[in-house]
Coordinates of C-alpha atoms in Angstrom, one line a residue:
M1 CA 0.1 0.0 0.1
I2 CA 2.6 2.6 1.0
I3 CA 4.8 1.6 -2.1
S4 CA 1.8 2.3 -4.4
T5 CA 0.9 5.5 -2.8
V6 CA 4.1 7.3 -2.8
P7 CA 4.6 7.6 -7.0
T8 CA 0.8 8.1 -7.8
I9 CA 1.4 11.4 -5.5
T10 CA 4.5 12.6 -7.0
L11 CA 3.1 12.0 -10.2
N12 CA 0.2 14.5 -9.4
L13 CA 2.7 17.0 -8.1
Q14 CA 4.9 16.6 -11.3
Y15 CA 2.1 17.6 -13.4
H16 CA 0.9 20.6 -11.6
S17 CA 4.6 22.1 -11.2
S18 CA 4.8 21.7 -15.0
N19 CA 1.4 23.7 -15.4
P20 CA 2.7 27.4 -16.7
H21 CA -0.5 28.7 -14.8
S22 CA 0.8 27.2 -11.3
N23 CA 1.6 29.6 -8.6
S24 CA 1.4 30.3 -5.1
N25 CA -2.2 32.1 -5.1
D26 CA -3.8 29.2 -7.6
P27 CA -6.5 28.4 -5.0
Y28 CA -7.2 25.2 -7.2
L29 CA -3.3 24.2 -6.2
R30 CA -3.7 24.7 -2.7
K31 CA -7.0 23.0 -2.6
N32 CA -5.4 20.1 -4.3
V33 CA -2.2 20.2 -2.3
I34 CA -4.4 20.1 0.7
S35 CA -6.5 17.1 -0.5
L36 CA -3.3 15.0 -1.2
L37 CA -2.5 16.0 2.3
K38 CA -5.6 14.1 4.0
N39 CA -5.9 10.6 5.4
L40 CA -1.9 9.9 5.1
R41 CA -0.7 7.4 7.4
N42 CA 3.0 7.7 6.9
P43 CA 5.3 11.1 7.4
Q44 CA 7.2 9.5 4.4
H45 CA 4.1 10.6 2.0
V46 CA 4.3 14.2 3.5
Q47 CA 7.6 15.1 2.5
P48 CA 7.2 14.9 -1.3
I49 CA 4.3 17.2 -0.7
H50 CA 5.9 19.7 1.2
G51 CA 8.5 19.8 -1.2
H52 CA 6.4 20.3 -3.9
A53 CA 4.9 23.2 -1.7
I54 CA 8.2 24.7 -1.6
K55 CA 9.0 24.8 -5.0
T56 CA 5.8 26.2 -5.8
G57 CA 5.7 28.9 -3.0
T58 CA 2.7 27.5 -1.7
S59 CA 4.2 26.1 1.7
Q60 CA 3.8 30.0 2.9
D61 CA 0.2 29.8 2.2
P62 CA -1.7 29.9 5.6
F63 CA -4.2 27.0 4.8
V64 CA -1.5 24.7 3.3
A65 CA 0.9 25.0 6.3
F66 CA -1.2 24.7 8.6
E67 CA -2.5 21.1 7.2
L68 CA 1.4 20.3 6.6
L69 CA 2.1 21.3 10.2
R70 CA -1.4 19.0 11.6
Q71 CA 0.0 16.4 9.4
Y72 CA 3.5 15.8 10.8
C73 CA 2.3 16.5 14.3
K74 CA -0.5 13.7 13.5
L75 CA 2.0 11.2 12.3
N76 CA 4.8 11.5 14.9
S77 CA 7.1 13.8 13.5
I78 CA 7.4 16.6 15.4
D79 CA 10.9 17.5 14.7
H80 CA 9.7 18.1 10.7
A81 CA 6.6 20.1 12.3
T82 CA 8.8 22.6 14.3
K83 CA 11.5 23.0 11.2
L84 CA 8.1 24.0 8.9
F85 CA 6.7 26.7 11.7
H86 CA 10.4 28.3 11.9
C87 CA 10.4 28.4 8.2
T88 CA 7.0 30.0 8.0
Q89 CA 7.2 33.5 7.7
N90 CA 4.5 35.2 10.2
P91 CA 3.1 32.4 11.6
N92 CA -0.5 33.1 12.5
M93 CA -2.7 31.7 15.5
Y94 CA -3.4 28.5 13.9
L95 CA 0.0 27.2 13.1
Y96 CA 1.3 28.3 16.8
T97 CA -1.9 26.4 18.5
S98 CA -1.3 23.4 16.5
L99 CA 2.4 23.4 17.2
I100 CA 1.7 23.7 20.9
D101 CA -0.8 21.3 20.4
G102 CA 1.7 19.0 19.3
F103 CA 4.6 19.3 21.9
V104 CA 2.2 18.8 24.5
S105 CA 0.9 15.4 22.9
F106 CA 4.7 14.5 22.5
G107 CA 5.4 15.3 26.4
F108 CA 7.5 18.8 25.6
Y109 CA 5.4 20.6 28.2
T110 CA 8.2 23.0 28.5
D111 CA 8.6 23.6 24.8
A112 CA 4.6 24.0 24.5
I113 CA 4.9 26.6 27.2
N114 CA 7.4 28.7 25.6
L115 CA 6.3 28.6 22.4
F116 CA 2.9 30.4 23.7
G117 CA 5.2 32.7 25.2
Q118 CA 6.5 33.6 21.8
M119 CA 3.2 33.7 20.6
V120 CA 2.3 36.4 23.1
R121 CA 5.1 38.2 22.5
G122 CA 4.8 38.4 19.1
H123 CA 1.4 40.2 19.4
V124 CA -0.4 37.1 18.1
L125 CA -4.1 37.0 19.3
A126 CA -4.6 33.8 21.3
D127 CA -8.0 32.4 21.3
S128 CA -9.8 30.1 23.8
Y129 CA -8.4 26.6 22.1
A130 CA -4.7 27.9 22.5
V131 CA -5.6 29.2 26.0
T132 CA -6.7 25.8 26.7
A133 CA -3.8 23.6 25.0
V134 CA -0.8 25.5 27.0
L135 CA -2.7 25.0 30.3
K136 CA -2.7 21.4 29.6
A137 CA 0.8 21.8 29.4
C138 CA 1.2 23.7 32.5
V139 CA -1.1 21.2 34.3
L140 CA 1.1 18.1 33.5
Q141 CA 4.4 19.9 33.8
R142 CA 2.7 21.2 37.1
A143 CA 3.9 24.8 36.1
L144 CA 2.1 26.6 38.6
G145 CA 3.6 30.2 38.1
R146 CA 3.4 30.1 34.5
G147 CA -0.3 28.9 34.9
R148 CA -1.0 32.0 36.7
E149 CA 0.8 33.9 34.2
V150 CA -1.9 32.5 31.5
H151 CA -4.5 33.1 34.0
G152 CA -3.9 36.7 34.3
L153 CA -3.7 37.4 30.2
V154 CA -7.0 35.3 29.7
F155 CA -8.6 37.5 32.5
K156 CA -7.4 40.7 30.6
R157 CA -8.9 39.6 27.5
G158 CA -12.1 38.5 29.1
L159 CA -11.9 34.9 28.2
C160 CA -12.0 33.8 31.7
L161 CA -15.9 32.2 31.4
D162 CA -15.0 29.8 28.5
R163 CA -16.1 26.4 30.1
S164 CA -12.8 24.7 28.5
I165 CA -10.4 27.5 30.4
A166 CA -11.9 27.6 33.2
L167 CA -12.0 23.7 33.9
K168 CA -8.1 23.9 33.2
L169 CA -7.9 26.5 35.2
A170 CA -9.5 24.6 38.1
E171 CA -7.4 21.4 37.3
L172 CA -4.1 23.4 37.2
Y173 CA -4.4 24.5 41.0
G174 CA -6.1 21.3 41.8
K175 CA -3.2 19.5 40.4
C176 CA -1.0 22.1 42.2
G177 CA -2.3 21.7 45.5
V178 CA -3.7 25.1 45.6
L179 CA -7.1 24.3 46.4
E180 CA -8.6 27.6 47.7
D181 CA -7.6 29.2 44.0
A182 CA -9.2 25.8 42.4
W183 CA -12.3 26.7 44.7
K184 CA -12.9 30.1 43.1
V185 CA -12.4 29.1 39.8
F186 CA -14.9 26.0 40.2
D187 CA -17.2 28.3 42.2
E188 CA -17.6 30.9 39.5
M189 CA -18.3 28.3 36.5
P190 CA -21.6 29.5 35.2
E191 CA -22.2 25.9 34.8
R192 CA -21.2 23.0 36.8
D193 CA -21.7 19.9 34.6
V194 CA -20.5 16.4 35.0
V195 CA -16.9 17.4 33.5
A196 CA -16.5 20.4 36.1
C197 CA -17.5 18.3 39.1
T198 CA -15.4 15.8 38.5
V199 CA -12.4 17.4 37.6
M200 CA -12.9 19.2 41.3
M201 CA -13.3 15.9 42.9
G202 CA -10.5 14.5 41.4
S203 CA -8.5 17.6 42.8
C204 CA -9.6 16.7 46.3
F205 CA -8.9 12.8 46.3
D206 CA -5.3 13.9 44.9
W207 CA -4.9 16.3 48.1
G208 CA -6.8 13.4 50.8
M209 CA -9.6 15.6 50.9
V210 CA -12.1 13.2 51.0
E211 CA -15.1 14.6 52.5
E212 CA -14.9 17.8 50.3
A213 CA -14.9 15.4 47.1
V214 CA -17.9 13.2 48.5
G215 CA -19.8 16.5 49.2
V216 CA -19.6 17.4 45.0
F217 CA -20.3 14.2 44.5
N218 CA -23.8 14.5 46.3
E219 CA -24.5 17.8 44.7
M220 CA -24.5 16.2 41.5
R221 CA -27.6 16.3 39.7
S222 CA -26.5 13.4 36.9
R223 CA -23.7 11.4 37.3
D224 CA -22.1 9.1 34.6
T225 CA -19.6 6.0 34.5
V226 CA -16.5 8.3 35.0
C227 CA -17.9 9.8 37.6
W228 CA -19.0 7.0 39.6
T229 CA -15.5 5.6 38.4
L230 CA -13.3 8.4 39.8
M231 CA -15.5 8.4 43.3
I232 CA -14.7 4.4 43.5
D233 CA -11.0 5.1 42.8
G234 CA -10.4 8.2 44.9
L235 CA -12.1 6.5 47.8
V236 CA -9.8 3.3 47.4
R237 CA -6.5 5.4 46.7
N238 CA -7.5 7.3 50.0
G239 CA -7.5 3.9 52.1
E240 CA -11.0 4.0 52.4
F241 CA -11.5 0.6 51.1
N242 CA -15.4 -0.4 52.3
R243 CA -16.8 3.1 51.1
G244 CA -15.4 2.0 47.5
L245 CA -17.0 -1.1 47.4
E246 CA -20.5 0.7 49.2
M247 CA -19.8 3.3 46.4
F248 CA -20.0 0.5 43.7
R249 CA -22.9 -1.5 45.0
E250 CA -24.9 1.9 44.7
M251 CA -23.4 2.6 41.4
Q252 CA -25.2 -1.0 40.6
V253 CA -28.5 0.1 42.3
K254 CA -28.5 3.4 39.9
G255 CA -28.5 1.2 37.0
V256 CA -24.9 2.7 35.7
R257 CA -22.7 0.8 33.9
P258 CA -19.3 -0.3 34.8
N259 CA -16.5 -0.4 32.6
E260 CA -13.0 -1.7 32.7
V261 CA -11.5 0.9 34.7
T262 CA -14.6 0.7 37.3
F263 CA -13.6 -2.8 37.8
V264 CA -9.9 -2.6 38.2
C265 CA -10.3 0.1 40.8
V266 CA -13.1 -2.3 42.7
L267 CA -10.5 -5.4 42.5
S268 CA -7.9 -3.0 44.0
A269 CA -10.1 -2.7 47.0
C270 CA -10.6 -5.9 47.2
S271 CA -6.7 -7.0 47.3
Q272 CA -6.2 -4.3 50.0
L273 CA -8.9 -6.0 52.1
G274 CA -8.1 -9.4 51.3
A275 CA -11.7 -9.8 50.1
L276 CA -11.4 -12.6 47.8
E277 CA -14.9 -14.1 47.6
L278 CA -16.1 -10.6 46.8
G279 CA -13.1 -10.4 44.2
R280 CA -14.2 -13.8 42.9
W281 CA -18.1 -12.4 42.1
I282 CA -16.4 -9.4 41.0
H283 CA -14.8 -11.9 38.5
A284 CA -17.6 -13.2 37.4
Y285 CA -19.6 -10.2 37.1
L286 CA -17.1 -8.2 34.9
C287 CA -17.6 -11.4 32.7
K288 CA -21.3 -11.2 32.4
C289 CA -20.9 -7.5 31.2
D290 CA -19.0 -8.6 28.7
V291 CA -16.0 -6.2 29.6
E292 CA -13.0 -8.0 28.0
V293 CA -10.0 -9.2 30.1
N294 CA -7.3 -7.5 28.6
W295 CA -3.8 -6.7 30.3
F296 CA -5.0 -3.9 32.1
V297 CA -8.3 -5.8 33.5
A298 CA -6.0 -9.3 33.4
G299 CA -3.3 -7.6 35.8
A300 CA -5.8 -6.5 38.4
L301 CA -7.1 -10.0 38.7
I302 CA -3.9 -11.8 38.9
N303 CA -2.9 -9.2 41.1
M304 CA -6.3 -9.6 43.5
Y305 CA -6.0 -13.4 43.4
S306 CA -2.4 -13.2 44.7
R307 CA -3.1 -10.5 47.1
C308 CA -5.7 -12.1 48.7
G309 CA -4.4 -15.9 49.1
D310 CA -5.1 -17.8 46.0
I311 CA -2.2 -17.6 44.1
D312 CA -3.1 -20.8 42.2
E313 CA -6.2 -18.9 40.8
A314 CA -4.1 -16.0 40.0
Q315 CA -1.6 -18.7 37.4
V316 CA -4.5 -20.2 35.9
L317 CA -5.8 -16.8 34.8
F318 CA -2.2 -15.7 33.8
D319 CA -1.9 -18.8 31.7
E320 CA -5.5 -18.4 29.8
V321 CA -4.2 -14.6 29.2
K322 CA -3.2 -14.4 25.4
V323 CA -1.9 -11.2 25.1
K324 CA 1.0 -10.6 28.0
D325 CA 2.5 -7.2 28.5
V326 CA 5.1 -6.5 31.2
S327 CA 2.7 -5.3 34.0
T328 CA 0.8 -8.6 33.3
Y329 CA 4.2 -10.2 33.7
N330 CA 5.0 -8.2 36.8
S331 CA 1.8 -8.9 38.6
M332 CA 2.5 -12.6 38.3
I333 CA 6.1 -12.5 39.3
R334 CA 5.0 -9.9 42.3
G335 CA 2.4 -12.6 43.4
L336 CA 4.7 -15.7 43.1
A337 CA 7.6 -13.8 45.0
M338 CA 5.3 -13.0 47.8
H339 CA 3.7 -16.2 48.0
G340 CA 7.5 -17.9 48.7
K341 CA 7.3 -19.7 45.4
S342 CA 11.1 -18.4 44.7
M343 CA 12.1 -20.3 41.5
E344 CA 8.5 -20.0 39.8
A345 CA 9.4 -16.6 40.0
V346 CA 12.6 -16.9 38.5
E347 CA 11.4 -19.0 35.7
L348 CA 8.6 -16.7 34.6
F349 CA 11.1 -14.0 34.6
R350 CA 13.3 -15.9 32.2
E351 CA 10.0 -17.0 29.9
M352 CA 9.7 -13.2 29.9
L353 CA 12.6 -12.4 28.7
M354 CA 12.4 -15.6 25.9
Q355 CA 8.9 -13.8 24.8
R356 CA 11.0 -10.5 24.1
V357 CA 9.2 -8.6 26.0
R358 CA 11.2 -5.9 27.8
P359 CA 11.3 -6.0 31.9
N360 CA 11.3 -2.8 33.7
G361 CA 12.1 -1.6 37.4
I362 CA 9.0 -3.1 39.1
T363 CA 9.6 -6.6 37.1
F364 CA 13.3 -6.6 39.0
V365 CA 11.9 -5.7 42.1
G366 CA 9.3 -8.3 41.8
V367 CA 12.1 -11.3 40.9
L368 CA 14.7 -10.0 43.5
N369 CA 12.3 -10.5 45.9
G370 CA 11.5 -14.1 45.0
C371 CA 15.4 -14.7 45.3
S372 CA 15.3 -13.1 48.7
H373 CA 12.2 -15.3 49.9
G374 CA 13.9 -18.1 48.9
G375 CA 17.8 -17.3 49.8
L376 CA 18.8 -17.6 46.0
V377 CA 21.9 -15.5 46.8
D378 CA 24.1 -16.1 43.7
L379 CA 21.1 -16.1 41.1
G380 CA 20.1 -13.0 43.2
W381 CA 23.4 -11.3 42.1
E382 CA 23.2 -12.5 38.8
I383 CA 20.1 -10.9 38.1
F384 CA 20.6 -7.4 39.8
Q385 CA 23.9 -7.2 38.3
S386 CA 22.2 -7.7 34.4
M387 CA 19.8 -5.1 35.4
K388 CA 22.7 -2.2 34.2
T389 CA 24.6 -4.2 32.4
V390 CA 22.0 -6.2 30.1
H391 CA 19.0 -4.1 30.0
G392 CA 20.5 -0.8 30.6
I393 CA 18.2 0.1 34.0
E394 CA 19.7 2.0 36.6
P395 CA 19.1 0.2 40.3
E396 CA 17.2 2.0 42.9
V397 CA 17.1 1.7 46.4
E398 CA 14.2 -0.7 46.5
H399 CA 16.6 -2.9 44.4
Y400 CA 19.3 -2.6 46.7
G401 CA 16.9 -3.0 49.5
C402 CA 16.5 -6.4 47.7
M403 CA 20.0 -7.4 47.7
V404 CA 20.4 -6.1 51.5
D405 CA 17.6 -8.6 52.3
I406 CA 19.1 -11.4 49.9
L407 CA 22.5 -11.4 52.3
G408 CA 21.0 -10.9 55.3
R409 CA 18.6 -13.7 54.8
V410 CA 21.7 -16.7 54.2
G411 CA 23.3 -15.0 56.9
R412 CA 26.3 -13.0 55.1
L413 CA 25.6 -9.8 57.4
E414 CA 28.8 -7.9 57.1
E415 CA 28.5 -8.0 53.2
A416 CA 25.1 -6.7 53.8
F417 CA 26.2 -3.8 56.0
D418 CA 29.1 -3.0 53.7
F419 CA 27.0 -2.8 50.9
I420 CA 25.0 -0.2 52.7
L421 CA 27.9 1.6 53.9
R422 CA 28.9 1.9 50.3
M423 CA 25.6 3.2 49.4
G424 CA 26.2 6.4 51.8
G425 CA 23.2 8.3 52.7
Q426 CA 20.9 6.6 50.3
A427 CA 20.1 3.5 52.3
D428 CA 16.6 4.0 53.5
D429 CA 14.9 3.0 56.8
K430 CA 13.1 -0.1 55.2
M431 CA 16.7 -1.5 54.3
L432 CA 18.1 -0.7 57.9
C433 CA 14.8 -2.6 59.1
S434 CA 15.8 -5.5 57.1
L435 CA 19.2 -5.8 57.8
L436 CA 18.1 -5.6 61.9
S437 CA 15.8 -8.1 61.5
A438 CA 18.5 -10.3 60.0
C439 CA 20.9 -9.6 62.9
K440 CA 18.2 -10.7 65.3
I441 CA 17.5 -13.7 63.5
H442 CA 21.3 -14.9 63.4
R443 CA 21.8 -13.1 66.6
N444 CA 24.6 -10.9 65.5
I445 CA 25.0 -8.3 68.3
E446 CA 27.7 -6.9 67.0
I447 CA 26.4 -5.9 63.3
G448 CA 23.1 -5.7 64.4
E449 CA 24.2 -2.5 66.7
K450 CA 26.1 -1.1 64.4
V451 CA 23.1 -1.0 61.9
A452 CA 20.8 0.1 65.1
K453 CA 23.1 3.0 65.1
L454 CA 22.1 3.8 62.0
L455 CA 18.4 3.2 61.9
S456 CA 18.3 5.7 65.0
E457 CA 20.3 8.6 63.3
H458 CA 18.1 8.2 60.2
S459 CA 16.1 11.2 59.4
G460 CA 13.3 9.5 57.5
I461 CA 12.6 6.8 60.3
D462 CA 8.6 6.1 60.9
S463 CA 6.7 4.8 63.5
G464 CA 7.4 0.9 62.1
S465 CA 11.3 1.3 62.1
F466 CA 11.1 2.7 65.6
I467 CA 9.1 -0.3 66.7
M468 CA 11.3 -2.6 64.8
L469 CA 14.4 -0.7 66.7
S470 CA 12.7 -1.1 69.9
N471 CA 12.1 -4.8 69.6
F472 CA 15.7 -5.4 68.9
Y473 CA 16.8 -4.0 72.1
A474 CA 14.1 -5.6 74.0
S475 CA 15.2 -9.2 72.4
L476 CA 18.8 -8.4 74.2
G477 CA 17.3 -7.6 77.6
R478 CA 18.5 -4.3 76.9
W479 CA 14.7 -2.4 78.4
N480 CA 16.6 0.9 78.9
N481 CA 17.6 1.4 75.2
A482 CA 14.3 0.0 74.0
A483 CA 12.6 3.0 76.4
E484 CA 14.6 5.3 75.0
V485 CA 13.5 4.6 71.6
R486 CA 10.2 4.7 72.4
E487 CA 10.4 7.9 74.1
K488 CA 12.0 9.6 71.3
M489 CA 9.2 8.4 69.0
E490 CA 6.5 10.0 71.4
K491 CA 8.8 13.2 71.2
G492 CA 8.6 12.9 67.9
G493 CA 4.5 12.7 67.8
M494 CA 4.8 9.3 66.2
I495 CA 2.3 6.9 67.1
K496 CA 2.2 3.5 66.8
E497 CA -0.1 2.0 64.3
P498 CA -2.6 0.0 65.9
G499 CA -2.4 -4.0 64.6
C500 CA -5.6 -4.6 62.8
S501 CA -6.2 -7.7 61.4
S502 CA -9.3 -8.6 58.7
I503 CA -11.3 -12.3 57.8
E504 CA -13.4 -12.8 55.2
V505 CA -16.4 -15.0 56.2
N506 CA -19.9 -15.6 54.5
N507 CA -18.6 -12.2 52.0
A508 CA -18.3 -10.0 54.9
I509 CA -15.0 -8.6 56.0
H510 CA -14.4 -8.8 59.8
E511 CA -11.9 -6.7 61.4
F512 CA -9.9 -7.2 64.9
L513 CA -7.8 -5.0 67.1
S514 CA -5.5 -6.2 69.8
G515 CA -7.8 -7.3 72.8
D516 CA -11.2 -6.2 70.5
L517 CA -13.9 -7.0 72.6
R518 CA -16.6 -4.9 70.0
H519 CA -17.4 -8.1 67.7
P520 CA -20.8 -9.9 68.6
D521 CA -19.4 -13.4 68.9
R522 CA -17.0 -12.2 71.2
K523 CA -17.5 -14.8 74.0
R524 CA -17.2 -17.8 71.3
I525 CA -13.8 -16.3 69.9
Y526 CA -12.5 -15.8 73.7
K527 CA -13.4 -19.3 74.4
K528 CA -11.8 -20.9 71.1
L529 CA -8.9 -18.6 71.9
E530 CA -8.7 -20.1 75.5
E531 CA -8.9 -23.7 74.0
L532 CA -6.2 -22.9 71.8
N533 CA -3.7 -21.8 74.3
Y534 CA -4.3 -24.9 76.5
L535 CA -3.9 -27.3 73.2
T536 CA -0.8 -25.2 71.9
K537 CA 0.7 -25.2 75.6
L538 CA 0.6 -29.4 75.2
E539 CA 2.5 -28.9 71.7
G540 CA 5.4 -27.0 73.6
Y541 CA 4.0 -23.5 72.9
S542 CA 5.8 -20.9 75.6
P543 CA 4.7 -17.2 75.1
A544 CA 7.8 -14.9 73.8
T545 CA 7.3 -12.4 76.4
E546 CA 10.7 -10.6 75.1
V547 CA 8.6 -8.9 72.0
A548 CA 6.2 -7.6 74.5
L549 CA 6.4 -4.3 76.4
H550 CA 8.9 -4.4 79.5
D551 CA 7.2 -1.8 81.8
I552 CA 4.4 -5.0 82.7
D553 CA 5.4 -8.0 84.6
V554 CA 5.5 -11.4 82.8
E555 CA 1.8 -12.3 83.5
Q556 CA 0.7 -9.2 81.7
R557 CA 3.1 -9.9 78.7
K558 CA 1.8 -13.2 78.2
L559 CA -2.0 -11.7 78.2
A560 CA -0.8 -9.1 75.9
L561 CA 0.6 -11.6 73.4
S562 CA -2.2 -14.0 73.8
V563 CA -5.0 -11.6 72.4
H564 CA -3.1 -10.5 69.1
S565 CA -5.4 -9.2 66.2
E566 CA -4.5 -12.1 63.8
R567 CA -5.1 -14.9 66.7
L568 CA -8.4 -13.1 67.0
A569 CA -9.5 -13.4 63.3
I570 CA -8.1 -16.8 63.3
C571 CA -10.6 -18.0 66.2
Y572 CA -13.6 -16.1 64.4
G573 CA -12.5 -18.0 61.3
L574 CA -12.3 -21.4 63.4
I575 CA -16.1 -20.9 64.8
S576 CA -17.3 -19.6 61.9
T577 CA -16.3 -22.2 59.1
Q578 CA -16.4 -25.7 58.2
P579 CA -13.8 -28.0 59.4
F580 CA -10.6 -28.0 56.8
T581 CA -11.6 -24.7 55.0
I582 CA -8.6 -22.5 54.5
L583 CA -8.7 -19.7 56.8
R584 CA -7.4 -16.4 54.9
V585 CA -6.3 -13.5 57.2
G586 CA -4.9 -10.1 56.4
K587 CA -2.6 -7.9 58.9
N588 CA -1.3 -4.7 58.5
L589 CA 1.5 -4.8 60.5
R590 CA 4.8 -7.6 60.4
I591 CA 3.4 -10.5 62.0
C592 CA 5.4 -11.0 65.4
D593 CA 7.6 -14.3 66.5
D594 CA 5.3 -15.3 68.9
C595 CA 2.5 -15.2 66.9
H596 CA 4.2 -16.6 64.3
A597 CA 5.2 -19.9 66.2
M598 CA 1.4 -19.7 67.6
I599 CA -0.4 -19.9 64.2
K600 CA 2.1 -23.0 63.1
L601 CA 0.9 -25.2 66.0
I602 CA -2.8 -23.9 65.7
A603 CA -2.6 -24.8 61.9
K604 CA -1.3 -28.8 63.1
I605 CA -3.6 -28.8 66.2
T606 CA -6.7 -28.0 63.9
R607 CA -6.0 -29.4 60.6
R608 CA -6.5 -26.3 58.6
Q609 CA -3.9 -24.4 56.2
I610 CA -3.8 -20.9 57.4
V611 CA -2.4 -18.3 55.1
V612 CA -1.6 -14.8 56.8
R613 CA -0.4 -11.7 54.9
D614 CA 1.3 -9.3 56.6
R615 CA 2.9 -6.4 55.4
N616 CA 5.8 -8.0 54.0
R617 CA 4.6 -11.4 52.2
F618 CA 2.5 -14.3 52.7
H619 CA 3.0 -17.2 55.0
H620 CA 1.2 -20.4 54.5
F621 CA 0.9 -22.6 57.5
E622 CA 0.3 -26.2 57.2
N623 CA 1.0 -29.1 59.2
G624 CA 2.9 -27.0 61.8
D625 CA 5.2 -25.2 58.9
C626 CA 5.3 -21.8 57.7
S627 CA 6.1 -21.4 53.8
C628 CA 8.5 -18.7 55.3
N629 CA 10.8 -21.4 56.9
D630 CA 11.1 -19.0 59.7
Y631 CA 12.9 -16.1 58.0
W632 CA 10.3 -12.9 57.1

């Protein structure tokens, strides 16, 4: 098709160039050149027409120049479009606007903003379309200062009431966090339609103003699928997972048909809550709605099944996806790594390379985590080094953290510590916590104290890292140091995040805090817990009281440990489900040593498989063992 088209164009041009009556003012010649430019699919087809226009002088015709520039931008040839613009004498507003649009499309936001400035300085009158185009560049560049300048210009020229400009101004101020100005623009809009409200809702959600976004949503007279989806997505992004699911149910009641983006948002909420049964229902529902399971939806489904504890179902779904992109592979590799299936994650990574799917930084975080969980040191080093030498990807903090974790797992603590020292100040608190945990497991006090010193001096330390540091000192019986860490934490205004565990039973999520007494079945739960405490002691369980607070006596420490949230969730699962049913529990924090030892025995006594997802990974407890081999 391409070969046959080019000669035809060339012949037509030769015919007109030989016509003695042809000149730059010939309307027939202009019309013919413009008609030839229509519906082209290759920039190489534009060039012979452009060359002919230069020979005949029609390249300076504003209509021809505009169509040439538009075609170059449309066919991804921004360099030719720029050269054409600079060769055009006295470019008009349409040429400026077209090139600004082209720059924005290619991600050259600064060039777009600068060209608009050149347009203003050249006294070329900008219309609302040109202003909207440059404001779009300001939004994407987060160029608040330049955006304010454009706003001032708009105000002087009386364009403020233009709907498209007002929308972009509201979006600019919202994205840049100047919500007060965003509200002013929003309130001044003569008609606040669905699009305007959606822009304002998105800005509020971006800055954590959930209730303000909900307020805008509630005041809307009509809501389309995009608006409902944004509402669900905003709630989920701000940690309001249950509210997001409730909004999805309300959307169904209102008869609004969800699209693939809606389902991805809802599946994300299920992933965070560990709501496997609900996730399965949503999977069936999206199939009923004839939503295509493309790479976008497939990735969300694989992630949901993985994070909800059913890695086998995730694998089945992955195998069924016909066209897999890097995000599909990343979801599956990450899922396998989280579940301790290290070699499977590595093999999938190799398959990905064989299929010529280019990995990215997320891919390497997933496969290196797999190597860490499986103790695959040499393989981990090989993959880490290949990032830069083979794939041209510069390792980031997350990748270095994986390597520290790999070395720490197998007890090569000095190497891991040297690795951190070579990084200088780039090592984050998560990396230091990982090595400190390894020192605790391998009982290396010397290096542990060095790491603890670095961690205590780290500027970005969060509450979880403070707790890890305090627990390290407590495990050594150094209560004064542990108390100092907690005192420093309190002075810094940090509050320990309360442990919260959840379990899904009969399509309902039940959440428990440590020592929780709010559940309607609390009497049966604590009765089951008392029974398990007795049975696990017969199996040799002894509470690890060193991980509890030091300022209470031993008996109180035992009591504090016995009512941890994951134990209450497991007890509720045991009394609420059929024998031999798999129990899946999610916890927001790292599972403590004592609960880990206790749950292994509970799984053995009850002959249940218990899957616990904590902040770091999945633990599959079965027959008195755990998939993590007691290292996490």
